[in-house]
PDB file of C-alpha atoms in Angstrom:
ATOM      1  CA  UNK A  29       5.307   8.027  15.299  1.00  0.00           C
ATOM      2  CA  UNK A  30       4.732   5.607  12.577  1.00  0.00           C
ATOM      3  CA  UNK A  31       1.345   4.673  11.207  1.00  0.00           C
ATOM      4  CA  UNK A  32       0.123   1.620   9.687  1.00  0.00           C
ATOM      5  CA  UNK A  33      -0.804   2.272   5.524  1.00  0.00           C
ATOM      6  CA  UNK A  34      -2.577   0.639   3.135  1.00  0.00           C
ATOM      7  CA  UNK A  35      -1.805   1.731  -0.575  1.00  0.00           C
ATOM      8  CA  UNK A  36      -4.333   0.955  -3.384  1.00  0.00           C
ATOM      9  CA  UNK A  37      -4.513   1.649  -6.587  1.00  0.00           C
ATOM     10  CA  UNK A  38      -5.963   1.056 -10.495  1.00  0.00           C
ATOM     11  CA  UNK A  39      -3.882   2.274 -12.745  1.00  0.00           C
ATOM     12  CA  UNK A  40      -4.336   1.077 -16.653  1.00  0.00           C
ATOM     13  CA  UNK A  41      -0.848   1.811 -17.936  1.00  0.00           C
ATOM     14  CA  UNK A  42       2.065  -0.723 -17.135  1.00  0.00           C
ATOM     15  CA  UNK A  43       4.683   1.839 -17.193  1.00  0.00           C
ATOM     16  CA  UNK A  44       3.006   4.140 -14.680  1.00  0.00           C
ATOM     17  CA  UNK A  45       1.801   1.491 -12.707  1.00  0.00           C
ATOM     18  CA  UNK A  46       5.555  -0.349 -12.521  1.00  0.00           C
ATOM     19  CA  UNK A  47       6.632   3.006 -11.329  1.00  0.00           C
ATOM     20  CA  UNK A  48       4.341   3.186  -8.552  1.00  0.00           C
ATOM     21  CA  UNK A  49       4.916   0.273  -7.339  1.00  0.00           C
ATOM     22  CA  UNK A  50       8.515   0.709  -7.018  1.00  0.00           C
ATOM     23  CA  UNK A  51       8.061   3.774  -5.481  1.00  0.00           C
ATOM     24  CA  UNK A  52       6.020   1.921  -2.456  1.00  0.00           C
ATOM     25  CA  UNK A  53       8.954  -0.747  -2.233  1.00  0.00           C
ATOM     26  CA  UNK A  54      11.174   2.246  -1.444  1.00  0.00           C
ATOM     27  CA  UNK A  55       8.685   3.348   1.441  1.00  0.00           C
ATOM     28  CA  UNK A  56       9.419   0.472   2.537  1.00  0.00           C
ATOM     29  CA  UNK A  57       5.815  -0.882   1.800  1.00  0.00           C
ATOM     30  CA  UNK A  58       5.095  -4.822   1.268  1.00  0.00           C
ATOM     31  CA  UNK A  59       2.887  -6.063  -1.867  1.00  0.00           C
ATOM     32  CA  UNK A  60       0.030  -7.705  -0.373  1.00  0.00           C
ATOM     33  CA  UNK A  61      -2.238  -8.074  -3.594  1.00  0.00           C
ATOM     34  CA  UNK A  62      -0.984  -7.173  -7.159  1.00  0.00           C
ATOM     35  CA  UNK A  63      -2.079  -3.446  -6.435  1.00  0.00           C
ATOM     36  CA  UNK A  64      -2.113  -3.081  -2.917  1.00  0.00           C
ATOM     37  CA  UNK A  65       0.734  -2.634  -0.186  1.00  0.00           C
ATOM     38  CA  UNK A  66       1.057  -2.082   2.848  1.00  0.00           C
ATOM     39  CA  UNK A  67       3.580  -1.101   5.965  1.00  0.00           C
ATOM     40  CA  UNK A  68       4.718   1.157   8.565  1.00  0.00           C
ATOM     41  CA  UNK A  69       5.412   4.994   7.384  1.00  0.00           C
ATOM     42  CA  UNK A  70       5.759   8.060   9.646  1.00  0.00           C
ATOM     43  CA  UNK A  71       3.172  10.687   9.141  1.00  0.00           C
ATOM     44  CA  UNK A  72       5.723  13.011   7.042  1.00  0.00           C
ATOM     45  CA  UNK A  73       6.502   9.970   4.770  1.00  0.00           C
ATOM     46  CA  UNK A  74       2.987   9.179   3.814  1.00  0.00           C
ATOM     47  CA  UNK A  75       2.226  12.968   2.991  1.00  0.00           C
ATOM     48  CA  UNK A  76       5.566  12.706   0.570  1.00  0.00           C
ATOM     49  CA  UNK A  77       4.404   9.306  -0.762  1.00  0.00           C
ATOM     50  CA  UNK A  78       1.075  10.881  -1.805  1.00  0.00           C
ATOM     51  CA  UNK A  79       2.702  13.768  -3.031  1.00  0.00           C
ATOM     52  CA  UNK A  80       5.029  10.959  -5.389  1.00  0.00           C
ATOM     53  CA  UNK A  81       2.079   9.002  -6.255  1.00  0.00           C
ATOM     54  CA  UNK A  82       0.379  12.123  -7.798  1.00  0.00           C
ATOM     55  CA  UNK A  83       2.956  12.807  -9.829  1.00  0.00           C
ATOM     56  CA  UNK A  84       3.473   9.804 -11.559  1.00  0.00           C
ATOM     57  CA  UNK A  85      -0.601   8.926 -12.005  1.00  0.00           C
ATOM     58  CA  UNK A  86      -2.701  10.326 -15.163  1.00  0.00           C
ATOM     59  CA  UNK A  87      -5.356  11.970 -12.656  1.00  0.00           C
ATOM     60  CA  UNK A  88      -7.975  11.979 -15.386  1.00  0.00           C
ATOM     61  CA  UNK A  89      -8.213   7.935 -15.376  1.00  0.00           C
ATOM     62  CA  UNK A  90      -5.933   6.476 -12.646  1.00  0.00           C
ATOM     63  CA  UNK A  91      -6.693   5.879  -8.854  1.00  0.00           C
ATOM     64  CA  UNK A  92      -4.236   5.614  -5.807  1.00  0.00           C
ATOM     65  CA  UNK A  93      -5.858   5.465  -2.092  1.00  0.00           C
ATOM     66  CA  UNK A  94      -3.860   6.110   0.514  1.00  0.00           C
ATOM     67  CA  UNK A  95      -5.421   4.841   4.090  1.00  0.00           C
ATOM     68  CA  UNK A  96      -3.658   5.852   7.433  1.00  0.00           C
ATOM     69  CA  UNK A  97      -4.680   3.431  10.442  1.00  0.00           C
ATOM     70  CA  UNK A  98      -3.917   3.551  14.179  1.00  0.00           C
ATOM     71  CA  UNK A  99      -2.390   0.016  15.644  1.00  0.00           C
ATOM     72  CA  UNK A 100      -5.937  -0.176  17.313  1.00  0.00           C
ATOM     73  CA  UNK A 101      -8.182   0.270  14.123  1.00  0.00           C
ATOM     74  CA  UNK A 102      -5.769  -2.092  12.208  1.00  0.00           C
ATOM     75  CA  UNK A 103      -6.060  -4.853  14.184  1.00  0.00           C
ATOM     76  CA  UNK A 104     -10.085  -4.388  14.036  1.00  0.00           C
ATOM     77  CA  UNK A 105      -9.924  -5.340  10.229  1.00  0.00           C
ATOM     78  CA  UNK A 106     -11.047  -8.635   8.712  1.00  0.00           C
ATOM     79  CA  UNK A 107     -10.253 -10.605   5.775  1.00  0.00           C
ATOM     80  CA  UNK A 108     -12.984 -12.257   4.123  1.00  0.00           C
ATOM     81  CA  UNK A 109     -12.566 -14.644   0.797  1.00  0.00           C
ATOM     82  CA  UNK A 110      -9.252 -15.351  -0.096  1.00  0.00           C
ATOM     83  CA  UNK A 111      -7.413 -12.802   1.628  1.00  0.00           C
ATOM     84  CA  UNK A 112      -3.700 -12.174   0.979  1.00  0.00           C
ATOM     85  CA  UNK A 113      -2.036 -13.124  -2.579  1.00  0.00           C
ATOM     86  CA  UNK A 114      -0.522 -16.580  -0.770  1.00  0.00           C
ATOM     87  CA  UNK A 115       2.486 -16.183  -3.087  1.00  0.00           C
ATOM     88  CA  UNK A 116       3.141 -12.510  -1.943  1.00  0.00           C
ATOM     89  CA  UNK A 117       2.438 -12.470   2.011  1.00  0.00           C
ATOM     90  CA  UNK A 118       3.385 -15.357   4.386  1.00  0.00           C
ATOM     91  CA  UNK A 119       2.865 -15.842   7.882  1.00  0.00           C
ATOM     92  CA  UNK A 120       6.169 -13.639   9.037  1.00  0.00           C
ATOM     93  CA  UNK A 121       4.544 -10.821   6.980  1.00  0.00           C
ATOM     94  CA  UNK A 122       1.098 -10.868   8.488  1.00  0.00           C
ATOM     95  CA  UNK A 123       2.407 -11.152  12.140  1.00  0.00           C
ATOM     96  CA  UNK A 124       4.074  -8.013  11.664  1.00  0.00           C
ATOM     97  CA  UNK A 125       1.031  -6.124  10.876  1.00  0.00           C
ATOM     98  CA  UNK A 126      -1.787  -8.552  12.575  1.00  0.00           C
TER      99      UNK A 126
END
């Protein structure tokens, strides 16, 4: 069964961070902020993204969160400020996940 993700991360170097980012747009993942994405991924493919993730990152000064949600918890999260990069996530893109 799939499970809703949220990806985060801070990462200082461009070629590391390009390459996880990549990675999460071949999970299937959607950019929703310049380093955050998030989509649908079953429960083995989010243990083999974190698994990815680790080995791309510098450990000792880079950070990648990984957060599983149920359909229930994710529709119990608010956006407060500005939300969503406008010129990454449109309407079509939220109703998929809101």
């Amino acid at each position: 069964m799939p499970v809703l993700v949220w990806i985060l991360y801070d990462i200082s170097d461009d070629k590391i961070r390009s390459r996880v980012s990549k990675v999460c747009k071949q999970y299937g993942l959607e950019r929703v902020q310049k380093s955050a994405f998030l989509g649908k991924l079953e429960a083995s493919r989010f243990d083999e993204l974190a698994v990815k993730c680790q080995s791309l990152i510098d450990e000792d000064i880079d950070s990648v969160y990984l957060f599983p949600f149920c359909q229930e918890d994710f529709r119990k999260i608010k956006v407060l400020g500005q939300g969503f990069d406008p010129k990454l996530v449109n309407e079509e893109l939220l109703a998929r996940f809101f």
